[in-house]
mmCIF file of C-alpha atoms in Angstrom:
data_model
loop_
_atom_site.group_PDB
_atom_site.id
_atom_site.type_symbol
_atom_site.label_atom_id
_atom_site.label_comp_id
_atom_site.label_asym_id
_atom_site.label_seq_id
_atom_site.Cartn_x
_atom_site.Cartn_y
_atom_site.Cartn_z
ATOM 1 C CA MET A 36 51.164 220.258 22.134
ATOM 2 C CA ALA A 37 53.055 220.485 25.788
ATOM 3 C CA SER A 38 52.287 216.808 26.529
ATOM 4 C CA ARG A 39 52.974 215.620 23.216
ATOM 5 C CA PHE A 40 56.527 217.451 23.791
ATOM 6 C CA SER A 41 56.742 216.072 27.201
ATOM 7 C CA ARG A 42 55.800 212.458 25.837
ATOM 8 C CA LEU A 43 59.711 212.669 23.016
ATOM 9 C CA ALA A 44 61.533 214.832 26.198
ATOM 10 C CA LYS A 45 62.610 211.616 27.588
ATOM 11 C CA PRO A 46 63.677 209.994 24.331
ATOM 12 C CA ILE A 47 64.801 212.497 22.280
ATOM 13 C CA ALA A 48 67.443 212.722 25.560
ATOM 14 C CA ALA A 49 68.206 208.090 25.759
ATOM 15 C CA ALA A 50 69.105 209.602 21.705
ATOM 16 C CA THR A 51 71.015 212.377 22.897
ATOM 17 C CA VAL A 52 73.178 210.284 25.302
ATOM 18 C CA VAL A 53 73.717 207.457 22.592
ATOM 19 C CA ALA A 54 74.982 210.319 20.176
ATOM 20 C CA THR A 55 76.913 212.099 22.597
ATOM 21 C CA GLY A 56 78.026 208.283 24.124
ATOM 22 C CA GLY A 57 78.973 207.612 21.278
ATOM 23 C CA VAL A 58 81.323 210.326 19.794
ATOM 24 C CA VAL A 59 82.550 210.435 23.586
ATOM 25 C CA GLY A 60 83.808 207.077 23.794
ATOM 26 C CA PHE A 61 85.199 206.581 20.059
ATOM 27 C CA ALA A 62 88.848 207.721 20.978
ATOM 28 C CA ALA A 63 89.109 205.317 23.263
ATOM 29 C CA PHE A 64 87.719 201.869 21.624
ATOM 30 C CA SER A 65 89.592 202.951 18.826
ATOM 31 C CA ASN A 66 92.510 202.819 20.855
ATOM 32 C CA ARG A 67 91.578 199.155 23.142
ATOM 33 C CA THR A 68 92.990 196.713 23.629
ATOM 34 C CA SER A 69 92.205 193.158 23.945
ATOM 35 C CA HIS A 70 92.731 190.572 27.236
ATOM 36 C CA THR A 71 93.808 188.293 24.299
ATOM 37 C CA VAL A 72 96.721 189.952 23.110
ATOM 38 C CA ASP A 73 98.283 191.565 26.739
ATOM 39 C CA LYS A 74 101.930 191.260 27.415
ATOM 40 C CA PRO A 75 101.643 188.189 29.945
ATOM 41 C CA LEU A 76 101.883 189.478 34.004
ATOM 42 C CA VAL A 77 104.249 187.228 34.792
ATOM 43 C CA GLU A 78 106.647 185.523 32.001
ATOM 44 C CA LEU A 79 107.052 182.180 31.029
ATOM 45 C CA LYS A 80 110.016 180.543 32.511
ATOM 46 C CA ARG A 81 111.624 177.652 30.232
ATOM 47 C CA ASP A 82 114.121 175.146 30.337
ATOM 48 C CA ALA A 83 117.982 174.893 28.454
ATOM 49 C CA GLN A 84 115.794 172.995 25.809
ATOM 50 C CA GLY A 85 112.583 175.316 25.625
ATOM 51 C CA ARG A 86 110.753 173.389 27.217
ATOM 52 C CA ILE A 87 107.730 175.294 30.063
ATOM 53 C CA VAL A 88 108.741 175.733 33.817
ATOM 54 C CA PRO A 89 105.937 174.953 35.781
ATOM 55 C CA PRO A 90 106.691 178.131 38.694
ATOM 56 C CA SER A 91 106.228 176.926 42.324
ATOM 57 C CA PHE A 92 104.997 177.595 45.321
ATOM 58 C CA PRO A 93 105.584 177.345 49.058
ATOM 59 C CA SER A 94 103.447 175.470 50.877
ATOM 60 C CA VAL A 95 100.642 176.527 52.091
ATOM 61 C CA LYS A 96 99.118 175.960 55.836
ATOM 62 C CA ASP A 97 96.804 172.725 56.517
ATOM 63 C CA ARG A 98 93.786 173.518 58.402
ATOM 64 C CA GLU A 99 95.075 172.499 61.949
ATOM 65 C CA ALA A 100 97.331 174.806 61.873
ATOM 66 C CA GLN A 101 95.501 177.990 60.715
ATOM 67 C CA LEU A 102 92.913 176.790 63.077
ATOM 68 C CA ALA A 103 96.477 177.138 65.520
ATOM 69 C CA ASP A 104 97.255 181.182 63.715
ATOM 70 C CA LEU A 105 94.159 182.506 64.479
ATOM 71 C CA ARG A 106 93.548 181.530 68.375
ATOM 72 C CA ALA A 107 97.634 182.205 69.092
ATOM 73 C CA HIS A 108 95.506 186.086 68.502
ATOM 74 C CA ALA A 109 93.328 185.590 70.866
ATOM 75 C CA SER A 110 94.698 188.256 73.220
ATOM 76 C CA ASP A 111 95.099 192.171 72.065
ATOM 77 C CA SER A 112 97.602 193.217 74.586
ATOM 78 C CA ALA A 113 100.795 192.474 72.344
ATOM 79 C CA GLU A 114 101.858 193.013 68.896
ATOM 80 C CA TYR A 115 100.863 190.595 66.318
ATOM 81 C CA ASP A 116 101.754 189.303 62.514
ATOM 82 C CA LEU A 117 98.169 188.996 61.855
ATOM 83 C CA LEU A 118 97.419 191.444 59.042
ATOM 84 C CA VAL A 119 93.863 189.647 57.871
ATOM 85 C CA ALA A 120 91.651 186.753 58.663
ATOM 86 C CA LEU A 121 89.479 184.415 56.675
ATOM 87 C CA VAL A 122 86.187 182.629 57.677
ATOM 88 C CA GLU A 123 84.573 181.071 55.914
ATOM 89 C CA ARG A 124 81.163 179.224 58.098
ATOM 90 C CA ASP A 125 80.920 176.328 55.081
ATOM 91 C CA GLU A 126 83.612 174.825 52.550
ATOM 92 C CA TRP A 127 84.856 177.699 50.204
ATOM 93 C CA SER A 128 83.367 178.701 47.359
ATOM 94 C CA ALA A 129 79.856 177.148 49.391
ATOM 95 C CA GLY A 130 76.646 179.288 48.905
ATOM 96 C CA THR A 131 75.486 181.801 46.564
ATOM 97 C CA SER A 132 80.334 182.609 45.398
ATOM 98 C CA SER A 133 79.348 179.448 43.067
ATOM 99 C CA LYS A 134 75.470 179.248 41.821
ATOM 100 C CA SER A 135 75.575 181.921 39.284
ATOM 101 C CA THR A 136 76.000 181.689 36.213
ATOM 102 C CA LYS A 137 79.761 182.077 35.472
ATOM 103 C CA LEU A 138 80.014 184.997 33.453
ATOM 104 C CA VAL A 139 81.819 188.018 34.690
ATOM 105 C CA HIS A 140 79.857 190.895 32.732
ATOM 106 C CA GLY A 141 78.689 194.103 32.915
ATOM 107 C CA GLY A 142 75.278 193.543 32.578
ATOM 108 C CA VAL A 143 74.062 194.298 28.965
ATOM 109 C CA ARG A 144 70.322 195.370 30.514
ATOM 110 C CA TYR A 145 72.054 197.396 32.943
ATOM 111 C CA LEU A 146 72.835 199.121 29.930
ATOM 112 C CA GLU A 147 69.337 199.219 28.072
ATOM 113 C CA LYS A 148 68.061 200.499 31.906
ATOM 114 C CA ALA A 149 70.653 202.585 31.791
ATOM 115 C CA ILE A 150 69.928 204.614 28.771
ATOM 116 C CA LEU A 151 66.620 204.697 28.201
ATOM 117 C CA ASN A 152 66.281 205.902 32.218
ATOM 118 C CA LEU A 153 68.906 208.036 31.858
ATOM 119 C CA ASP A 154 69.978 206.369 35.235
ATOM 120 C CA TYR A 155 73.495 208.152 36.272
ATOM 121 C CA ALA A 156 74.294 205.454 38.967
ATOM 122 C CA GLN A 157 73.360 201.909 36.286
ATOM 123 C CA TRP A 158 75.785 203.889 33.107
ATOM 124 C CA GLN A 159 78.520 203.810 36.663
ATOM 125 C CA LEU A 160 77.321 200.252 37.756
ATOM 126 C CA VAL A 161 77.642 198.784 33.899
ATOM 127 C CA LYS A 162 81.740 201.503 33.631
ATOM 128 C CA GLU A 163 82.617 198.970 37.307
ATOM 129 C CA ALA A 164 81.737 195.801 35.977
ATOM 130 C CA LEU A 165 83.551 196.535 32.214
ATOM 131 C CA HIS A 166 86.643 197.356 34.252
ATOM 132 C CA GLU A 167 86.702 194.866 37.015
ATOM 133 C CA ARG A 168 86.527 191.381 34.173
ATOM 134 C CA LYS A 169 89.211 193.061 32.745
ATOM 135 C CA THR A 170 91.041 192.858 35.900
ATOM 136 C CA PHE A 171 89.536 188.856 35.962
ATOM 137 C CA LEU A 172 90.081 188.322 32.582
ATOM 138 C CA THR A 173 94.423 189.626 33.149
ATOM 139 C CA VAL A 174 94.759 188.172 36.729
ATOM 140 C CA ALA A 175 93.015 184.709 36.275
ATOM 141 C CA PRO A 176 93.297 183.672 32.383
ATOM 142 C CA HIS A 177 93.251 179.859 33.885
ATOM 143 C CA LEU A 178 90.530 180.460 35.412
ATOM 144 C CA SER A 179 88.262 183.166 32.882
ATOM 145 C CA SER A 180 88.177 183.920 29.082
ATOM 146 C CA SER A 181 85.925 185.976 26.750
ATOM 147 C CA LEU A 182 82.835 184.556 25.625
ATOM 148 C CA PRO A 183 80.500 185.539 22.271
ATOM 149 C CA ILE A 184 76.970 185.233 23.133
ATOM 150 C CA VAL A 185 74.431 185.723 20.858
ATOM 151 C CA LEU A 186 71.270 188.255 20.384
ATOM 152 C CA PRO A 187 68.187 186.123 17.842
ATOM 153 C CA VAL A 188 66.907 189.068 16.163
ATOM 154 C CA GLN A 189 63.311 188.187 14.918
ATOM 155 C CA ASP A 190 62.405 191.040 13.257
ATOM 156 C CA TRP A 191 63.976 193.498 11.249
ATOM 157 C CA TYR A 192 63.415 196.992 13.088
ATOM 158 C CA TRP A 193 64.910 195.581 15.987
ATOM 159 C CA ALA A 194 67.951 194.760 14.093
ATOM 160 C CA PRO A 195 69.568 198.758 14.543
ATOM 161 C CA TYR A 196 68.215 198.738 18.932
ATOM 162 C CA ALA A 197 70.711 195.930 19.214
ATOM 163 C CA TRP A 198 73.099 196.886 17.142
ATOM 164 C CA VAL A 199 73.747 199.791 19.129
ATOM 165 C CA GLY A 200 73.054 198.372 22.230
ATOM 166 C CA THR A 201 75.801 196.608 21.273
ATOM 167 C CA LYS A 202 78.017 198.966 20.098
ATOM 168 C CA MET A 203 77.780 200.832 23.440
ATOM 169 C CA TYR A 204 78.552 198.217 25.323
ATOM 170 C CA ASP A 205 82.048 198.288 23.550
ATOM 171 C CA LEU A 206 82.441 201.647 24.038
ATOM 172 C CA LEU A 207 82.331 202.155 27.596
ATOM 173 C CA ALA A 208 84.142 199.325 28.119
ATOM 174 C CA GLY A 209 87.080 201.709 26.261
ATOM 175 C CA SER A 210 90.856 200.586 26.330
ATOM 176 C CA GLN A 211 89.199 197.853 28.524
ATOM 177 C CA GLY A 212 87.165 196.132 26.154
ATOM 178 C CA LEU A 213 87.329 193.047 24.343
ATOM 179 C CA GLU A 214 86.316 191.838 20.680
ATOM 180 C CA SER A 215 84.324 193.883 19.450
ATOM 181 C CA SER A 216 80.603 193.246 18.379
ATOM 182 C CA TYR A 217 79.409 191.472 15.064
ATOM 183 C CA PHE A 218 76.059 190.798 12.911
ATOM 184 C CA MET A 219 75.412 187.918 11.789
ATOM 185 C CA SER A 220 72.999 187.098 9.406
ATOM 186 C CA LYS A 221 70.239 183.955 9.375
ATOM 187 C CA SER A 222 72.394 181.635 8.208
ATOM 188 C CA LYS A 223 75.608 182.269 9.843
ATOM 189 C CA ALA A 224 73.020 182.371 13.015
ATOM 190 C CA LEU A 225 71.537 178.145 12.176
ATOM 191 C CA GLU A 226 75.628 177.613 11.241
ATOM 192 C CA ALA A 227 76.235 178.416 14.896
ATOM 193 C CA PHE A 228 73.243 177.090 16.844
ATOM 194 C CA PRO A 229 71.738 174.097 15.035
ATOM 195 C CA LEU A 230 69.054 173.587 17.189
ATOM 196 C CA LEU A 231 67.851 178.047 17.109
ATOM 197 C CA ARG A 232 64.998 178.110 15.983
ATOM 198 C CA LYS A 233 64.872 179.834 11.832
ATOM 199 C CA GLU A 234 60.400 180.623 12.231
ATOM 200 C CA GLY A 235 61.091 185.016 12.190
ATOM 201 C CA LEU A 236 64.554 185.146 12.626
ATOM 202 C CA PHE A 237 65.716 187.585 10.867
ATOM 203 C CA GLY A 238 69.746 187.232 12.699
ATOM 204 C CA ALA A 239 71.893 187.520 15.228
ATOM 205 C CA LEU A 240 73.826 190.795 17.088
ATOM 206 C CA ALA A 241 77.664 188.584 18.483
ATOM 207 C CA TYR A 242 78.692 190.589 21.572
ATOM 208 C CA TYR A 243 81.573 189.357 24.423
ATOM 209 C CA ASP A 244 81.492 189.407 28.108
ATOM 210 C CA GLY A 245 83.518 187.088 29.952
ATOM 211 C CA GLN A 246 82.738 183.534 31.967
ATOM 212 C CA HIS A 247 84.608 182.223 34.720
ATOM 213 C CA ASN A 248 84.646 179.252 36.845
ATOM 214 C CA ASP A 249 83.585 180.742 40.362
ATOM 215 C CA SER A 250 84.372 178.006 42.585
ATOM 216 C CA ARG A 251 87.875 177.547 42.475
ATOM 217 C CA MET A 252 88.266 181.511 41.529
ATOM 218 C CA ASN A 253 87.215 181.709 45.039
ATOM 219 C CA VAL A 254 89.325 178.994 46.064
ATOM 220 C CA SER A 255 92.069 180.301 44.328
ATOM 221 C CA LEU A 256 91.730 183.793 45.885
ATOM 222 C CA ALA A 257 92.064 182.177 50.021
ATOM 223 C CA LEU A 258 95.916 179.871 48.227
ATOM 224 C CA THR A 259 96.094 183.653 47.544
ATOM 225 C CA ALA A 260 96.026 184.789 50.448
ATOM 226 C CA ALA A 261 96.898 182.836 52.442
ATOM 227 C CA LEU A 262 100.395 182.335 50.008
ATOM 228 C CA TYR A 263 100.603 186.403 50.990
ATOM 229 C CA GLY A 264 100.366 186.187 54.529
ATOM 230 C CA ALA A 265 96.899 185.840 55.868
ATOM 231 C CA THR A 266 95.009 183.015 58.118
ATOM 232 C CA VAL A 267 92.339 181.555 56.227
ATOM 233 C CA ALA A 268 90.524 178.709 57.929
ATOM 234 C CA ASN A 269 87.001 177.095 55.934
ATOM 235 C CA HIS A 270 84.513 175.615 58.635
ATOM 236 C CA VAL A 271 84.616 178.384 60.825
ATOM 237 C CA GLU A 272 81.359 179.775 62.151
ATOM 238 C CA VAL A 273 81.275 183.979 63.705
ATOM 239 C CA THR A 274 79.035 182.897 66.894
ATOM 240 C CA SER A 275 79.780 186.588 68.268
ATOM 241 C CA LEU A 276 81.229 190.101 67.640
ATOM 242 C CA GLU A 277 83.652 191.589 70.800
ATOM 243 C CA LYS A 278 83.506 194.345 71.397
ATOM 244 C CA ASN A 279 85.987 196.761 73.981
ATOM 245 C CA ALA A 280 84.907 199.809 76.765
ATOM 246 C CA ASN A 281 83.753 202.313 74.457
ATOM 247 C CA GLY A 282 81.624 199.551 72.340
ATOM 248 C CA LYS A 283 84.080 199.942 68.989
ATOM 249 C CA ILE A 284 83.442 196.468 67.871
ATOM 250 C CA CYS A 285 87.599 194.878 68.380
ATOM 251 C CA GLY A 286 86.686 190.678 67.287
ATOM 252 C CA ALA A 287 85.037 188.534 66.388
ATOM 253 C CA LYS A 288 84.228 185.097 68.333
ATOM 254 C CA VAL A 289 84.568 181.542 67.076
ATOM 255 C CA ARG A 290 84.256 178.479 66.582
ATOM 256 C CA ASP A 291 85.654 175.182 64.854
ATOM 257 C CA VAL A 292 82.415 173.836 63.242
ATOM 258 C CA LEU A 293 83.950 170.487 62.431
ATOM 259 C CA ASN A 294 84.707 169.812 65.861
ATOM 260 C CA PRO A 295 81.499 170.705 68.016
ATOM 261 C CA ALA A 296 83.258 169.811 71.059
ATOM 262 C CA SER A 297 86.344 172.505 71.378
ATOM 263 C CA GLU A 298 85.113 175.296 72.510
ATOM 264 C CA SER A 299 85.139 178.823 71.273
ATOM 265 C CA PHE A 300 88.556 181.455 70.689
ATOM 266 C CA THR A 301 88.187 184.975 70.355
ATOM 267 C CA VAL A 302 90.186 186.858 67.388
ATOM 268 C CA ARG A 303 91.110 190.191 68.283
ATOM 269 C CA ALA A 304 91.285 192.703 65.219
ATOM 270 C CA LYS A 305 91.218 195.995 64.305
ATOM 271 C CA GLY A 306 88.579 196.140 61.779
ATOM 272 C CA VAL A 307 85.258 194.042 60.988
ATOM 273 C CA ILE A 308 84.678 192.914 57.861
ATOM 274 C CA ASN A 309 81.173 191.701 57.399
ATOM 275 C CA ALA A 310 81.420 190.236 53.959
ATOM 276 C CA THR A 311 78.681 186.848 53.937
ATOM 277 C CA GLY A 312 76.174 187.907 51.545
ATOM 278 C CA PRO A 313 72.271 187.096 52.392
ATOM 279 C CA PHE A 314 73.740 186.672 55.591
ATOM 280 C CA ALA A 315 75.006 190.156 56.155
ATOM 281 C CA ASP A 316 71.865 191.414 58.137
ATOM 282 C CA ALA A 317 72.557 188.324 60.576
ATOM 283 C CA ILE A 318 76.144 188.932 61.900
ATOM 284 C CA GLU A 319 74.821 192.612 62.160
ATOM 285 C CA ARG A 320 72.095 192.367 64.913
ATOM 286 C CA MET A 321 75.394 189.911 66.544
ATOM 287 C CA ASP A 322 76.623 194.299 66.690
ATOM 288 C CA ASN A 323 73.262 195.462 67.053
ATOM 289 C CA PRO A 324 70.073 193.960 68.139
ATOM 290 C CA ASN A 325 67.324 196.489 66.499
ATOM 291 C CA HIS A 326 69.236 196.764 63.075
ATOM 292 C CA LYS A 327 66.841 196.682 59.743
ATOM 293 C CA SER A 328 67.175 194.578 57.914
ATOM 294 C CA ILE A 329 68.825 195.947 54.643
ATOM 295 C CA VAL A 330 69.676 192.511 52.353
ATOM 296 C CA ALA A 331 65.997 191.644 49.754
ATOM 297 C CA PRO A 332 67.044 187.886 49.761
ATOM 298 C CA ALA A 333 66.477 186.431 46.669
ATOM 299 C CA SER A 334 67.074 183.154 44.719
ATOM 300 C CA GLY A 335 67.974 182.949 40.501
ATOM 301 C CA ALA A 336 67.977 179.212 39.437
ATOM 302 C CA HIS A 337 70.084 177.152 36.900
ATOM 303 C CA ILE A 338 69.801 174.432 35.050
ATOM 304 C CA MET A 339 72.550 172.425 32.843
ATOM 305 C CA LEU A 340 71.383 170.250 30.139
ATOM 306 C CA PRO A 341 73.266 169.043 27.787
ATOM 307 C CA GLY A 342 76.479 170.317 25.689
ATOM 308 C CA ASN A 343 74.077 169.384 21.840
ATOM 309 C CA ILE A 344 72.391 173.441 22.304
ATOM 310 C CA CYS A 345 75.974 175.115 22.034
ATOM 311 C CA PRO A 346 77.853 173.261 20.600
ATOM 312 C CA ASN A 347 80.200 175.894 18.799
ATOM 313 C CA GLY A 348 81.739 177.717 22.548
ATOM 314 C CA ILE A 349 78.664 180.866 22.113
ATOM 315 C CA GLY A 350 76.242 181.484 24.512
ATOM 316 C CA LEU A 351 72.826 182.767 23.713
ATOM 317 C CA LEU A 352 70.848 185.837 24.537
ATOM 318 C CA GLN A 353 66.923 186.168 24.582
ATOM 319 C CA THR A 354 63.960 188.415 26.828
ATOM 320 C CA SER A 355 61.977 185.867 28.875
ATOM 321 C CA SER A 356 58.184 186.558 28.654
ATOM 322 C CA ASP A 357 58.552 187.510 32.850
ATOM 323 C CA GLY A 358 60.825 190.969 31.142
ATOM 324 C CA ARG A 359 64.275 189.924 31.763
ATOM 325 C CA VAL A 360 67.098 187.656 30.023
ATOM 326 C CA ILE A 361 67.484 184.379 30.077
ATOM 327 C CA PHE A 362 70.837 183.246 29.537
ATOM 328 C CA VAL A 363 71.982 180.356 27.425
ATOM 329 C CA LEU A 364 75.781 179.356 27.885
ATOM 330 C CA PRO A 365 78.997 176.655 27.192
ATOM 331 C CA TRP A 366 80.376 175.314 30.266
ATOM 332 C CA GLN A 367 82.178 172.317 30.432
ATOM 333 C CA GLY A 368 81.276 170.097 28.107
ATOM 334 C CA ALA A 369 77.885 171.231 28.755
ATOM 335 C CA THR A 370 74.751 173.967 28.518
ATOM 336 C CA LEU A 371 74.376 176.076 31.347
ATOM 337 C CA ALA A 372 70.914 178.006 31.400
ATOM 338 C CA GLY A 373 69.515 180.716 33.860
ATOM 339 C CA THR A 374 68.300 182.046 35.883
ATOM 340 C CA THR A 375 65.088 183.614 37.818
ATOM 341 C CA ASP A 376 64.189 186.253 39.725
ATOM 342 C CA THR A 377 62.754 184.791 42.947
ATOM 343 C CA ALA A 378 62.105 186.178 46.435
ATOM 344 C CA CYS A 379 63.068 184.003 49.260
ATOM 345 C CA ALA A 380 63.564 183.630 52.912
ATOM 346 C CA VAL A 381 68.050 183.292 53.908
ATOM 347 C CA GLU A 382 68.635 179.604 53.623
ATOM 348 C CA LYS A 383 71.881 177.559 53.289
ATOM 349 C CA GLU A 384 71.464 175.527 50.939
ATOM 350 C CA PRO A 385 68.312 176.862 49.071
ATOM 351 C CA ILE A 386 66.615 174.090 46.329
ATOM 352 C CA ALA A 387 65.507 175.521 42.861
ATOM 353 C CA GLN A 388 61.702 174.551 43.280
ATOM 354 C CA ASP A 389 60.519 172.873 40.244
ATOM 355 C CA LYS A 390 58.818 176.113 38.894
ATOM 356 C CA ASP A 391 61.753 177.581 38.155
ATOM 357 C CA ILE A 392 62.992 174.956 36.971
ATOM 358 C CA ASP A 393 60.477 174.395 34.140
ATOM 359 C CA PHE A 394 60.169 178.449 33.352
ATOM 360 C CA ILE A 395 63.485 178.148 32.182
ATOM 361 C CA LEU A 396 62.710 174.793 30.764
ATOM 362 C CA SER A 397 59.592 176.866 28.932
ATOM 363 C CA GLU A 398 62.365 179.614 28.122
ATOM 364 C CA VAL A 399 64.550 177.746 26.192
ATOM 365 C CA ASN A 400 62.004 175.064 23.997
ATOM 366 C CA LYS A 401 61.403 179.412 22.700
ATOM 367 C CA MET A 402 64.656 179.601 21.336
ATOM 368 C CA ILE A 403 64.802 176.096 19.888
ATOM 369 C CA THR A 404 63.603 173.911 17.340
ATOM 370 C CA PRO A 405 60.027 172.225 17.955
ATOM 371 C CA GLU A 406 61.710 168.664 17.849
ATOM 372 C CA SER A 407 64.443 169.529 19.873
ATOM 373 C CA ALA A 408 62.276 170.400 22.247
ATOM 374 C CA LEU A 409 63.772 169.947 26.488
ATOM 375 C CA SER A 410 61.703 168.142 29.496
ATOM 376 C CA ARG A 411 63.086 167.699 32.308
ATOM 377 C CA SER A 412 65.370 163.847 31.584
ATOM 378 C CA ASP A 413 66.883 166.755 29.445
ATOM 379 C CA VAL A 414 68.185 168.813 33.425
ATOM 380 C CA MET A 415 70.812 167.475 34.413
ATOM 381 C CA ALA A 416 71.329 169.394 37.558
ATOM 382 C CA ALA A 417 69.997 172.161 38.632
ATOM 383 C CA TRP A 418 70.495 174.803 41.593
ATOM 384 C CA SER A 419 70.455 177.647 43.193
#
């Protein structure tokens, strides 16, 4: 009896979490407002004829002027006006920053793990991500938007499970949520996705997440920082960290990658932030050669496919054969599909492997009708 109870304990506890979360979250959910009806952060200016007057901004210093500002602060003997300096070894938004699935999302799968495994850390992760999603959609509506995503339901008995999951996602977002999730009949799902595989299809669950232009967002952040007084320079590489007599980091030595003949120079700073993604360990070893790696590098391949897969501005999400999920999303007139999760070495410009491309194609083909099956010739682009 005891062992039987222990087997039931986890599902019962998970169900309790779902029920409790629903009750607690209802108040916030019922008072939530969509980002689509929020008042703009800045009111539009109009002329006498009612036409919108485009905003004007001061000019941003060019790269040479930014480099001059960096060099001007090589001395730590005087007070200086430089508050923030941002250097990037490559182009703005190179590497991981622009090789994403183009989503601003809380993570439906993370929420599932949080509930089934009673994992509070995962729960907090989703909650924080949903908060940041709202921030992105509010401060950069020209670069981001809400996106309906559909989960095809193959068996009727899976529908209540999926419905509870999407509703919990809505509830956890609270007042920062987007439009409410809803159930789609089989006919409605096929209307939204004419190429969706019909055999065994019961219906679909639709929920809302965020989508954004990651590369333009990065450039916009750099430009905004520059407008507010930061010194920003791309193609500038950190070659070493500077330390004072007490061994405290007090700056970094950098070099202009575009001008190999130029000498390295030091930028003094009260603090140095290592925001280098997969290259974080390499920077850490400039401080401590014995630093043990904390980054577990993995590549996530994505491919671009014809736009007829998602013709109505709605995405697809399906559990993949390896137990993760595959996103199939509309993106700038085409279809973005991914992703994989393969351990790899840290590389400056990783390339999507053939096996990963084939895997994504295979998973997408499971979602669509056999006569619409995709091949390598349909792949318009790939990245990892």
